[in-house]
C-alpha atoms as a printed R data frame, in Angstrom:
    type eleno elety resid chain resno       x       y       z
1   ATOM     1    CA   MET     A     1 129.958 242.877 185.359
2   ATOM     2    CA   ILE     A     2 129.485 242.990 181.561
3   ATOM     3    CA   GLY     A     3 131.629 240.946 179.196
4   ATOM     4    CA   ASN     A     4 134.154 243.619 178.244
5   ATOM     5    CA   GLU     A     5 134.686 244.695 181.853
6   ATOM     6    CA   GLN     A     6 135.119 241.069 182.853
7   ATOM     7    CA   GLU     A     7 137.739 240.514 180.163
8   ATOM     8    CA   ILE     A     8 139.625 243.612 181.333
9   ATOM     9    CA   LEU     A     9 139.567 242.327 184.916
10  ATOM    10    CA   TYR     A    10 141.060 238.977 183.925
11  ATOM    11    CA   ALA     A    11 143.554 240.586 181.549
12  ATOM    12    CA   ILE     A    12 144.917 242.765 184.361
13  ATOM    13    CA   ALA     A    13 145.020 239.759 186.676
14  ATOM    14    CA   LEU     A    14 146.840 237.710 184.033
15  ATOM    15    CA   THR     A    15 149.682 240.238 184.002
16  ATOM    16    CA   ARG     A    16 149.904 239.986 187.802
17  ATOM    17    CA   LEU     A    17 150.360 236.225 188.194
18  ATOM    18    CA   SER     A    18 153.601 235.416 190.014
19  ATOM    19    CA   TRP     A    19 155.239 233.695 187.039
20  ATOM    20    CA   SER     A    20 154.161 236.461 184.690
21  ATOM    21    CA   ASN     A    21 156.486 237.644 181.939
22  ATOM    22    CA   MET     A    22 155.694 239.383 178.674
23  ATOM    23    CA   ALA     A    23 156.278 236.421 176.376
24  ATOM    24    CA   THR     A    24 154.301 233.867 178.394
25  ATOM    25    CA   THR     A    25 151.435 236.247 179.116
26  ATOM    26    CA   LEU     A    26 151.094 237.182 175.445
27  ATOM    27    CA   PHE     A    27 151.381 233.535 174.357
28  ATOM    28    CA   LEU     A    28 148.585 232.387 176.647
29  ATOM    29    CA   PHE     A    29 146.376 235.344 175.728
30  ATOM    30    CA   GLN     A    30 146.771 234.773 171.987
31  ATOM    31    CA   GLN     A    31 146.544 230.987 172.048
32  ATOM    32    CA   LEU     A    32 143.339 230.893 174.068
33  ATOM    33    CA   GLY     A    33 141.797 234.036 172.587
34  ATOM    34    CA   GLY     A    34 141.632 236.158 175.733
35  ATOM    35    CA   ALA     A    35 142.402 236.417 179.433
36  ATOM    36    CA   LYS     A    36 139.036 235.095 180.625
37  ATOM    37    CA   ALA     A    37 139.649 231.960 178.556
38  ATOM    38    CA   VAL     A    38 143.001 231.489 180.317
39  ATOM    39    CA   TYR     A    39 141.227 231.733 183.650
40  ATOM    40    CA   ASP     A    40 138.514 229.285 182.555
41  ATOM    41    CA   HIS     A    41 141.220 226.742 181.691
42  ATOM    42    CA   ARG     A    42 143.344 227.361 184.779
43  ATOM    43    CA   ASN     A    43 142.802 223.785 185.999
44  ATOM    44    CA   ASP     A    44 143.169 222.016 182.650
45  ATOM    45    CA   ILE     A    45 145.589 224.247 180.756
46  ATOM    46    CA   ARG     A    46 147.738 221.318 179.593
47  ATOM    47    CA   ASP     A    47 144.711 219.725 177.963
48  ATOM    48    CA   VAL     A    48 144.280 222.714 175.666
49  ATOM    49    CA   LEU     A    49 147.961 223.733 175.522
50  ATOM    50    CA   PRO     A    50 150.095 220.588 175.953
51  ATOM    51    CA   GLU     A    51 153.289 222.622 175.537
52  ATOM    52    CA   CYS     A    52 152.711 224.381 178.880
53  ATOM    53    CA   SER     A    53 155.209 223.307 181.513
54  ATOM    54    CA   SER     A    54 154.111 221.657 184.731
55  ATOM    55    CA   ARG     A    55 155.414 224.654 186.662
56  ATOM    56    CA   LEU     A    56 153.309 227.059 184.603
57  ATOM    57    CA   ALA     A    57 150.232 224.859 184.853
58  ATOM    58    CA   GLU     A    58 150.566 224.792 188.634
59  ATOM    59    CA   ALA     A    59 151.094 228.563 188.872
60  ATOM    60    CA   LEU     A    60 147.999 229.200 186.786
61  ATOM    61    CA   ARG     A    61 145.727 227.610 189.391
62  ATOM    62    CA   ASP     A    62 145.934 230.439 191.923
63  ATOM    63    CA   TRP     A    63 144.254 233.676 190.783
64  ATOM    64    CA   GLN     A    64 143.026 234.912 194.155
65  ATOM    65    CA   GLU     A    65 145.594 237.669 194.780
66  ATOM    66    CA   PRO     A    66 145.878 238.775 191.111
67  ATOM    67    CA   LEU     A    67 142.099 239.126 190.822
68  ATOM    68    CA   ALA     A    68 141.907 241.096 194.065
69  ATOM    69    CA   ARG     A    69 144.664 243.409 192.800
70  ATOM    70    CA   ALA     A    70 142.897 243.772 189.443
71  ATOM    71    CA   GLU     A    71 139.672 244.782 191.184
72  ATOM    72    CA   ARG     A    72 141.527 247.489 193.110
73  ATOM    73    CA   GLU     A    73 143.060 248.708 189.862
74  ATOM    74    CA   LEU     A    74 139.665 248.901 188.178
75  ATOM    75    CA   ALA     A    75 138.375 251.005 191.055
76  ATOM    76    CA   PHE     A    76 141.396 253.318 190.740
77  ATOM    77    CA   MET     A    77 140.854 253.581 186.969
78  ATOM    78    CA   GLU     A    78 137.187 254.451 187.343
79  ATOM    79    CA   LYS     A    79 138.001 257.155 189.883
80  ATOM    80    CA   HIS     A    80 140.625 258.767 187.632
81  ATOM    81    CA   SER     A    81 138.992 258.223 184.193
82  ATOM    82    CA   ILE     A    82 141.675 255.804 183.003
83  ATOM    83    CA   GLN     A    83 140.925 253.504 180.079
84  ATOM    84    CA   ALA     A    84 142.180 249.925 179.876
85  ATOM    85    CA   LEU     A    85 143.036 248.958 176.304
86  ATOM    86    CA   CYS     A    86 143.307 245.195 175.801
87  ATOM    87    CA   LEU     A    87 144.680 243.412 172.760
88  ATOM    88    CA   GLY     A    88 141.768 242.957 170.396
89  ATOM    89    CA   ASP     A    89 140.106 246.212 171.449
90  ATOM    90    CA   ASP     A    90 139.544 248.579 168.495
91  ATOM    91    CA   ARG     A    91 141.021 251.408 170.588
92  ATOM    92    CA   TYR     A    92 144.275 249.496 171.187
93  ATOM    93    CA   PRO     A    93 147.067 250.880 168.944
94  ATOM    94    CA   GLN     A    94 146.947 248.465 166.028
95  ATOM    95    CA   ARG     A    95 150.510 249.122 164.900
96  ATOM    96    CA   LEU     A    96 151.687 247.942 168.313
97  ATOM    97    CA   ALA     A    97 149.260 244.997 168.343
98  ATOM    98    CA   ASN     A    98 151.173 243.461 165.433
99  ATOM    99    CA   CYS     A    99 154.479 243.483 167.324
100 ATOM   100    CA   PRO     A   100 155.695 240.166 168.776
101 ATOM   101    CA   ASP     A   101 156.014 241.551 172.322
102 ATOM   102    CA   ALA     A   102 152.913 243.746 172.516
103 ATOM   103    CA   PRO     A   103 151.538 244.358 176.023
104 ATOM   104    CA   VAL     A   104 148.297 242.526 176.772
105 ATOM   105    CA   VAL     A   105 146.943 245.609 178.584
106 ATOM   106    CA   LEU     A   106 147.647 249.321 178.233
107 ATOM   107    CA   TYR     A   107 146.444 252.050 180.595
108 ATOM   108    CA   TYR     A   108 145.473 255.299 178.895
109 ATOM   109    CA   MET     A   109 144.432 258.807 179.889
110 ATOM   110    CA   GLY     A   110 143.748 261.233 177.073
111 ATOM   111    CA   THR     A   111 141.738 262.189 174.035
112 ATOM   112    CA   ALA     A   112 143.918 261.255 171.058
113 ATOM   113    CA   ASP     A   113 143.082 258.412 168.694
114 ATOM   114    CA   LEU     A   114 146.071 256.058 168.968
115 ATOM   115    CA   ASN     A   115 145.300 254.721 165.482
116 ATOM   116    CA   GLN     A   116 145.674 257.927 163.533
117 ATOM   117    CA   ARG     A   117 146.730 257.830 159.893
118 ATOM   118    CA   ARG     A   118 150.213 259.195 160.681
119 ATOM   119    CA   VAL     A   119 152.140 258.509 163.895
120 ATOM   120    CA   ILE     A   120 155.773 259.391 164.552
121 ATOM   121    CA   ASP     A   121 158.008 259.242 167.597
122 ATOM   122    CA   ILE     A   122 160.856 261.619 168.343
123 ATOM   123    CA   VAL     A   123 163.572 260.395 170.702
124 ATOM   124    CA   GLY     A   124 167.071 261.247 171.821
125 ATOM   125    CA   THR     A   125 169.296 262.310 174.653
126 ATOM   126    CA   ARG     A   126 168.121 263.704 177.983
127 ATOM   127    CA   HIS     A   127 170.879 266.297 177.592
128 ATOM   128    CA   CYS     A   128 169.375 268.056 174.588
129 ATOM   129    CA   THR     A   129 171.576 270.935 173.385
130 ATOM   130    CA   SER     A   130 170.444 274.201 171.813
131 ATOM   131    CA   TYR     A   131 171.249 272.607 168.440
132 ATOM   132    CA   GLY     A   132 168.868 269.724 169.116
133 ATOM   133    CA   ALA     A   133 166.157 272.007 170.491
134 ATOM   134    CA   ASP     A   134 166.360 274.175 167.372
135 ATOM   135    CA   LEU     A   135 166.141 271.113 165.121
136 ATOM   136    CA   ILE     A   136 162.960 269.989 166.876
137 ATOM   137    CA   ARG     A   137 161.432 273.469 166.778
138 ATOM   138    CA   ARG     A   138 161.995 273.888 163.042
139 ATOM   139    CA   PHE     A   139 161.038 270.296 162.237
140 ATOM   140    CA   MET     A   140 157.691 270.538 164.039
141 ATOM   141    CA   ALA     A   141 156.759 273.888 162.546
142 ATOM   142    CA   ASP     A   142 157.615 272.766 159.006
143 ATOM   143    CA   LEU     A   143 155.985 269.352 159.396
144 ATOM   144    CA   ARG     A   144 152.758 271.009 160.511
145 ATOM   145    CA   GLU     A   145 152.646 272.891 157.195
146 ATOM   146    CA   LEU     A   146 153.329 269.750 155.159
147 ATOM   147    CA   CYS     A   147 151.319 267.185 157.152
148 ATOM   148    CA   PRO     A   148 148.759 268.788 159.464
149 ATOM   149    CA   GLU     A   149 147.487 265.471 160.855
150 ATOM   150    CA   VAL     A   150 150.260 263.642 162.699
151 ATOM   151    CA   LEU     A   151 150.283 262.149 166.199
152 ATOM   152    CA   VAL     A   152 153.622 262.827 167.923
153 ATOM   153    CA   VAL     A   153 154.864 260.283 170.469
154 ATOM   154    CA   SER     A   154 157.756 260.444 172.923
155 ATOM   155    CA   GLY     A   155 158.644 259.467 176.477
156 ATOM   156    CA   LEU     A   156 158.037 262.673 178.500
157 ATOM   157    CA   ALA     A   157 161.625 262.482 179.776
158 ATOM   158    CA   TYR     A   158 164.096 265.342 180.056
159 ATOM   159    CA   GLY     A   159 165.783 266.659 176.941
160 ATOM   160    CA   VAL     A   160 164.607 265.643 173.491
161 ATOM   161    CA   ASP     A   161 161.387 264.008 174.737
162 ATOM   162    CA   ILE     A   162 159.892 267.010 176.514
163 ATOM   163    CA   CYS     A   163 161.108 269.346 173.780
164 ATOM   164    CA   ALA     A   164 159.230 267.198 171.219
165 ATOM   165    CA   HIS     A   165 156.029 267.184 173.278
166 ATOM   166    CA   ARG     A   166 156.074 270.938 173.886
167 ATOM   167    CA   ASN     A   167 156.771 271.814 170.261
168 ATOM   168    CA   ALA     A   168 154.048 269.423 169.122
169 ATOM   169    CA   LEU     A   169 151.556 271.234 171.359
170 ATOM   170    CA   GLN     A   170 152.769 274.658 170.230
171 ATOM   171    CA   ASN     A   171 152.153 273.666 166.614
172 ATOM   172    CA   GLY     A   172 148.690 272.262 167.188
173 ATOM   173    CA   TYR     A   173 149.608 268.571 167.123
174 ATOM   174    CA   GLU     A   174 148.259 265.988 169.528
175 ATOM   175    CA   THR     A   175 151.052 264.296 171.442
176 ATOM   176    CA   VAL     A   176 151.186 261.168 173.615
177 ATOM   177    CA   GLY     A   177 153.739 260.389 176.324
178 ATOM   178    CA   ILE     A   178 154.692 256.751 176.904
179 ATOM   179    CA   LEU     A   179 155.423 256.331 180.618
180 ATOM   180    CA   ALA     A   180 157.680 253.900 182.485
181 ATOM   181    CA   HIS     A   181 155.449 253.822 185.573
182 ATOM   182    CA   GLY     A   182 151.810 253.810 186.676
183 ATOM   183    CA   LEU     A   183 149.379 256.680 186.186
184 ATOM   184    CA   ASP     A   184 149.143 257.467 189.903
185 ATOM   185    CA   TYR     A   185 152.158 259.792 189.716
186 ATOM   186    CA   LEU     A   186 154.374 261.475 187.155
187 ATOM   187    CA   TYR     A   187 158.112 261.297 186.546
188 ATOM   188    CA   PRO     A   188 159.767 263.695 186.286
189 ATOM   189    CA   PRO     A   189 157.437 265.870 188.404
190 ATOM   190    CA   ARG     A   190 158.592 269.105 186.771
191 ATOM   191    CA   HIS     A   191 156.861 268.047 183.528
192 ATOM   192    CA   ARG     A   192 153.457 267.962 185.217
193 ATOM   193    CA   ASP     A   193 152.130 271.133 183.557
194 ATOM   194    CA   THR     A   194 153.004 269.819 180.098
195 ATOM   195    CA   ALA     A   195 151.463 266.450 180.947
196 ATOM   196    CA   LYS     A   196 148.207 268.149 181.990
197 ATOM   197    CA   GLU     A   197 148.078 269.969 178.666
198 ATOM   198    CA   MET     A   198 148.725 266.687 176.870
199 ATOM   199    CA   LEU     A   199 145.706 265.083 178.527
200 ATOM   200    CA   ALA     A   200 143.509 267.538 176.619
201 ATOM   201    CA   HIS     A   201 145.551 267.405 173.396
202 ATOM   202    CA   GLY     A   202 146.947 263.875 173.279
203 ATOM   203    CA   GLY     A   203 147.428 261.670 176.296
204 ATOM   204    CA   LEU     A   204 149.535 259.528 178.606
205 ATOM   205    CA   LEU     A   205 149.959 255.802 177.954
206 ATOM   206    CA   THR     A   206 151.625 253.021 179.955
207 ATOM   207    CA   GLU     A   207 151.639 249.253 180.361
208 ATOM   208    CA   TYR     A   208 152.169 249.630 184.108
209 ATOM   209    CA   MET     A   209 149.356 249.697 186.656
210 ATOM   210    CA   SER     A   210 149.261 252.115 189.572
211 ATOM   211    CA   GLU     A   211 151.866 251.788 192.345
212 ATOM   212    CA   THR     A   212 154.524 250.890 189.749
213 ATOM   213    CA   LYS     A   213 157.559 253.139 190.165
214 ATOM   214    CA   ALA     A   214 159.885 254.401 187.443
215 ATOM   215    CA   ASP     A   215 162.550 251.694 187.743
216 ATOM   216    CA   LYS     A   216 165.398 251.685 185.234
217 ATOM   217    CA   VAL     A   217 164.297 248.472 183.509
218 ATOM   218    CA   ASN     A   218 160.851 249.971 182.905
219 ATOM   219    CA   PHE     A   219 162.338 252.732 180.774
220 ATOM   220    CA   VAL     A   220 164.007 250.158 178.539
221 ATOM   221    CA   ARG     A   221 160.782 248.147 178.222
222 ATOM   222    CA   ARG     A   222 158.664 251.180 177.402
223 ATOM   223    CA   ASN     A   223 160.908 251.950 174.408
224 ATOM   224    CA   ARG     A   224 159.302 249.083 172.493
225 ATOM   225    CA   ILE     A   225 155.909 250.789 172.883
226 ATOM   226    CA   VAL     A   226 157.343 254.080 171.619
227 ATOM   227    CA   ALA     A   227 158.689 252.300 168.540
228 ATOM   228    CA   GLY     A   228 155.774 249.931 168.040
229 ATOM   229    CA   ILE     A   229 153.044 252.553 168.119
230 ATOM   230    CA   SER     A   230 154.689 254.625 165.357
231 ATOM   231    CA   ASP     A   231 155.226 254.590 161.599
232 ATOM   232    CA   ALA     A   232 158.653 256.151 161.972
233 ATOM   233    CA   THR     A   233 161.254 256.852 164.659
234 ATOM   234    CA   ILE     A   234 163.265 260.078 164.482
235 ATOM   235    CA   LEU     A   235 166.496 260.341 166.473
236 ATOM   236    CA   VAL     A   236 167.470 263.961 167.109
237 ATOM   237    CA   GLU     A   237 170.533 263.822 169.356
238 ATOM   238    CA   SER     A   238 172.237 260.879 171.045
239 ATOM   239    CA   ALA     A   239 175.526 259.994 172.622
240 ATOM   240    CA   ALA     A   240 177.293 256.805 171.486
241 ATOM   241    CA   LYS     A   241 175.006 254.869 173.850
242 ATOM   242    CA   GLY     A   242 171.549 255.794 175.067
243 ATOM   243    CA   GLY     A   243 167.850 255.069 175.241
244 ATOM   244    CA   GLY     A   244 167.171 256.679 171.882
245 ATOM   245    CA   LEU     A   245 169.442 254.166 170.181
246 ATOM   246    CA   ILE     A   246 167.584 251.334 171.924
247 ATOM   247    CA   THR     A   247 164.340 252.681 170.481
248 ATOM   248    CA   THR     A   248 165.788 252.923 166.964
249 ATOM   249    CA   SER     A   249 167.073 249.347 167.216
250 ATOM   250    CA   ILE     A   250 163.630 248.103 168.226
251 ATOM   251    CA   ALA     A   251 162.015 250.135 165.431
252 ATOM   252    CA   LEU     A   252 164.305 248.476 162.893
253 ATOM   253    CA   ASP     A   253 163.372 245.054 164.289
254 ATOM   254    CA   TYR     A   254 159.718 246.008 163.778
255 ATOM   255    CA   ASN     A   255 160.503 247.033 160.184
256 ATOM   256    CA   ARG     A   256 159.639 250.657 160.883
257 ATOM   257    CA   ALA     A   257 161.310 253.610 159.190
258 ATOM   258    CA   VAL     A   258 164.177 255.162 161.182
259 ATOM   259    CA   PHE     A   259 165.653 258.624 160.643
260 ATOM   260    CA   ALA     A   260 168.403 260.631 162.307
261 ATOM   261    CA   PHE     A   261 169.625 264.217 162.195
262 ATOM   262    CA   PRO     A   262 173.405 264.427 161.703
263 ATOM   263    CA   GLY     A   263 175.637 266.577 163.859
264 ATOM   264    CA   ALA     A   264 179.166 267.903 163.951
265 ATOM   265    CA   VAL     A   265 181.898 265.273 163.995
266 ATOM   266    CA   GLY     A   266 183.254 264.799 167.503
267 ATOM   267    CA   THR     A   267 180.238 266.361 169.220
268 ATOM   268    CA   THR     A   268 179.207 264.143 172.136
269 ATOM   269    CA   TYR     A   269 175.456 264.223 171.572
270 ATOM   270    CA   SER     A   270 175.671 263.803 167.811
271 ATOM   271    CA   GLU     A   271 177.931 260.759 167.952
272 ATOM   272    CA   GLY     A   272 175.066 258.254 168.233
273 ATOM   273    CA   CYS     A   273 173.187 259.817 165.307
274 ATOM   274    CA   ASN     A   274 176.271 259.979 163.100
275 ATOM   275    CA   ASN     A   275 177.211 256.389 163.879
276 ATOM   276    CA   LEU     A   276 173.678 255.179 163.152
277 ATOM   277    CA   ILE     A   277 173.643 256.945 159.787
278 ATOM   278    CA   ARG     A   278 177.141 255.649 158.985
279 ATOM   279    CA   ASP     A   279 176.061 252.067 159.742
280 ATOM   280    CA   ASN     A   280 172.901 252.382 157.588
281 ATOM   281    CA   GLY     A   281 170.681 252.082 160.644
282 ATOM   282    CA   ALA     A   282 168.915 255.358 159.858
283 ATOM   283    CA   GLN     A   283 168.202 257.591 156.908
284 ATOM   284    CA   LEU     A   284 169.814 261.002 157.147
285 ATOM   285    CA   ILE     A   285 167.393 263.928 157.294
286 ATOM   286    CA   THR     A   286 168.037 267.645 157.709
287 ATOM   287    CA   SER     A   287 164.453 268.914 157.523
288 ATOM   288    CA   ALA     A   288 160.780 268.031 157.635
289 ATOM   289    CA   SER     A   289 160.784 268.093 153.829
290 ATOM   290    CA   ASP     A   290 163.408 265.335 153.781
291 ATOM   291    CA   PHE     A   291 161.321 263.255 156.163
292 ATOM   292    CA   VAL     A   292 158.020 263.756 154.331
293 ATOM   293    CA   ALA     A   293 159.606 262.875 150.978
294 ATOM   294    CA   ALA     A   294 161.211 259.728 152.388
295 ATOM   295    CA   MET     A   295 157.899 258.611 153.922
296 ATOM   296    CA   GLY     A   296 155.913 259.432 150.785
297 ATOM   297    CA   TRP     A   297 153.637 261.744 152.770
298 ATOM   298    CA   GLN     A   298 153.897 264.714 150.402
299 ATOM   299    CA   THR     A   299 150.558 263.663 148.891
300 ATOM   300    CA   ASP     A   300 148.603 264.365 152.083
301 ATOM   301    CA   ALA     A   301 147.426 267.780 150.899
302 ATOM   302    CA   GLN     A   302 146.256 266.324 147.573
303 ATOM   303    CA   LEU     A   303 144.381 263.563 149.347
304 ATOM   304    CA   ARG     A   304 142.594 265.972 151.683
305 ATOM   305    CA   GLN     A   305 141.442 268.013 148.676
306 ATOM   306    CA   ALA     A   306 140.291 264.874 146.855
307 ATOM   307    CA   LEU     A   307 138.326 263.702 149.878
308 ATOM   308    CA   ARG     A   308 136.614 267.087 150.128
309 ATOM   309    CA   GLN     A   309 135.641 266.913 146.453
310 ATOM   310    CA   GLY     A   310 134.815 263.219 146.552
311 ATOM   311    CA   ILE     A   311 136.953 260.540 144.919
312 ATOM   312    CA   GLU     A   312 135.257 259.089 141.858
313 ATOM   313    CA   ARG     A   313 136.056 255.416 141.837
314 ATOM   314    CA   GLN     A   314 136.871 253.892 138.474
315 ATOM   315    CA   CYS     A   315 135.192 250.590 137.618
316 ATOM   316    CA   PHE     A   316 138.268 249.287 135.815
317 ATOM   317    CA   PRO     A   317 141.215 251.429 136.872
318 ATOM   318    CA   GLU     A   318 144.450 251.147 134.949
319 ATOM   319    CA   LEU     A   319 147.258 250.009 137.223
320 ATOM   320    CA   THR     A   320 151.000 250.206 136.835
321 ATOM   321    CA   ALA     A   321 153.097 247.084 137.328
322 ATOM   322    CA   GLU     A   322 154.049 248.198 140.829
323 ATOM   323    CA   GLU     A   323 150.414 248.931 141.723
324 ATOM   324    CA   GLN     A   324 149.397 245.515 140.428
325 ATOM   325    CA   THR     A   325 152.008 243.930 142.698
326 ATOM   326    CA   VAL     A   326 150.482 245.661 145.716
327 ATOM   327    CA   VAL     A   327 146.941 244.697 144.678
328 ATOM   328    CA   GLN     A   328 147.889 241.057 144.085
329 ATOM   329    CA   THR     A   329 149.608 240.876 147.455
330 ATOM   330    CA   LEU     A   330 146.629 242.302 149.323
331 ATOM   331    CA   SER     A   331 144.259 239.983 147.460
332 ATOM   332    CA   LYS     A   332 146.260 236.994 148.698
333 ATOM   333    CA   THR     A   333 146.944 238.096 152.262
334 ATOM   334    CA   GLY     A   334 144.004 240.299 153.166
335 ATOM   335    CA   ASP     A   335 144.503 243.521 155.131
336 ATOM   336    CA   LEU     A   336 148.118 244.367 155.933
337 ATOM   337    CA   GLN     A   337 149.903 247.037 157.897
338 ATOM   338    CA   LEU     A   338 152.160 249.357 155.930
339 ATOM   339    CA   ASN     A   339 155.376 247.862 157.315
340 ATOM   340    CA   GLN     A   340 154.155 244.299 156.680
341 ATOM   341    CA   LEU     A   341 153.139 245.142 153.121
342 ATOM   342    CA   SER     A   342 156.543 246.760 152.585
343 ATOM   343    CA   VAL     A   343 158.233 243.450 153.338
344 ATOM   344    CA   LYS     A   344 155.820 241.438 151.177
345 ATOM   345    CA   VAL     A   345 156.277 243.577 148.067
346 ATOM   346    CA   ASN     A   346 159.946 244.421 148.743
347 ATOM   347    CA   MET     A   347 159.460 248.186 148.497
348 ATOM   348    CA   GLY     A   348 160.686 251.020 150.664
349 ATOM   349    CA   ILE     A   349 158.165 252.784 152.872
350 ATOM   350    CA   GLY     A   350 158.343 256.019 150.871
351 ATOM   351    CA   GLN     A   351 157.772 254.394 147.474
352 ATOM   352    CA   LEU     A   352 155.022 252.159 148.833
353 ATOM   353    CA   THR     A   353 153.184 255.038 150.533
354 ATOM   354    CA   ALA     A   354 153.125 256.951 147.242
355 ATOM   355    CA   LEU     A   355 151.750 253.882 145.433
356 ATOM   356    CA   LEU     A   356 149.077 253.373 148.074
357 ATOM   357    CA   PHE     A   357 148.045 257.004 147.684
358 ATOM   358    CA   GLN     A   358 147.551 256.500 143.944
359 ATOM   359    CA   LEU     A   359 145.564 253.316 144.597
360 ATOM   360    CA   GLU     A   360 143.445 255.181 147.138
361 ATOM   361    CA   MET     A   361 142.766 257.945 144.597
362 ATOM   362    CA   LYS     A   362 141.695 255.269 142.111
363 ATOM   363    CA   GLY     A   363 139.331 253.732 144.647
364 ATOM   364    CA   VAL     A   364 141.285 250.482 144.839
365 ATOM   365    CA   VAL     A   365 142.452 250.495 148.481
366 ATOM   366    CA   ARG     A   366 141.256 252.102 151.680
367 ATOM   367    CA   PRO     A   367 143.374 252.888 154.770
368 ATOM   368    CA   LEU     A   368 142.104 251.478 158.059
369 ATOM   369    CA   ALA     A   369 143.029 252.181 161.673
370 ATOM   370    CA   GLY     A   370 146.631 251.586 162.692
371 ATOM   371    CA   GLY     A   371 148.216 252.080 159.267
372 ATOM   372    CA   THR     A   372 146.485 249.017 157.767
373 ATOM   373    CA   TYR     A   373 145.346 248.883 154.126
374 ATOM   374    CA   HIS     A   374 142.242 247.136 152.788
375 ATOM   375    CA   LEU     A   375 141.689 246.098 149.160
376 ATOM   376    CA   LEU     A   376 138.347 247.302 147.744
377 ATOM   377    CA   LEU     A   377 138.376 245.512 144.370
């Protein structure tokens, strides 16, 4: 077994240990630099991590069942062409990797690059009305004209989710469904045809191994992946309480942009959107143009043309005061994700994206995978 396959085996096993929870698993993985390292120190974990409790140290000694289960999972993955994406893997969604509760392992079937330049998620009620469906249809069609290269993410559930996936496909976008169960079955089953199409034009992604059913708590947990993998969360319709509002709350905690379509006052499935806008939890949008302007993505067409013609880098480019602030920050910190840089320089996502475009045109910065920016000077 080669090194990468071995690390995957131990990473899967690490998530299966009896004491396992997201925080502890991620802590051990990050502190020791990988799952195999955790296994190697299973008998002396307190020597390298004194803060580990005696209970945890004792639980870490027994890997027999977790490793056996991991081996069965690897066999299942090989049979069904499933990829395991571990933290640290270049294919792992880098936006999500920077979140404090990122999964150690993701299971992926599909063709889409999870680190595309633009990634959005569209969420909302499972009881999508004709109003919500029309909003999604028009938004997707218009966004395709303004920004042809966007990865669309949702949860493959009834209502807003499946409407978002289907309209993404109809408009030539790749789209990825984040699942609340393993890849050995699909919930809900009636979305199977759409899911099959997504495998060729997007994909299916989950943190759950096979034989994991779609329990209620799993849907709540998967919302953090929906939010964490994206640059922006768009809430289309929602009642006063619902999974879409959980996703927007997580997105705000991750310092991601959040948007919501308003609806008629008193309408059940617009109440959550209206309340979120009222409480400044989301920016109000009525169209794709609103969204693109707020995100600063209206320069995409210019950038594509410049790349085709070749950007002539200036040896000593003139920078505005705001551009200098961005450059100075990146020179001190090194590469930063867009949302992290937004906090550092105290700028909104839209304004900062426009500045980064100008710096890219001047040959000063270069975008990397997962919405990260690298200083070239």
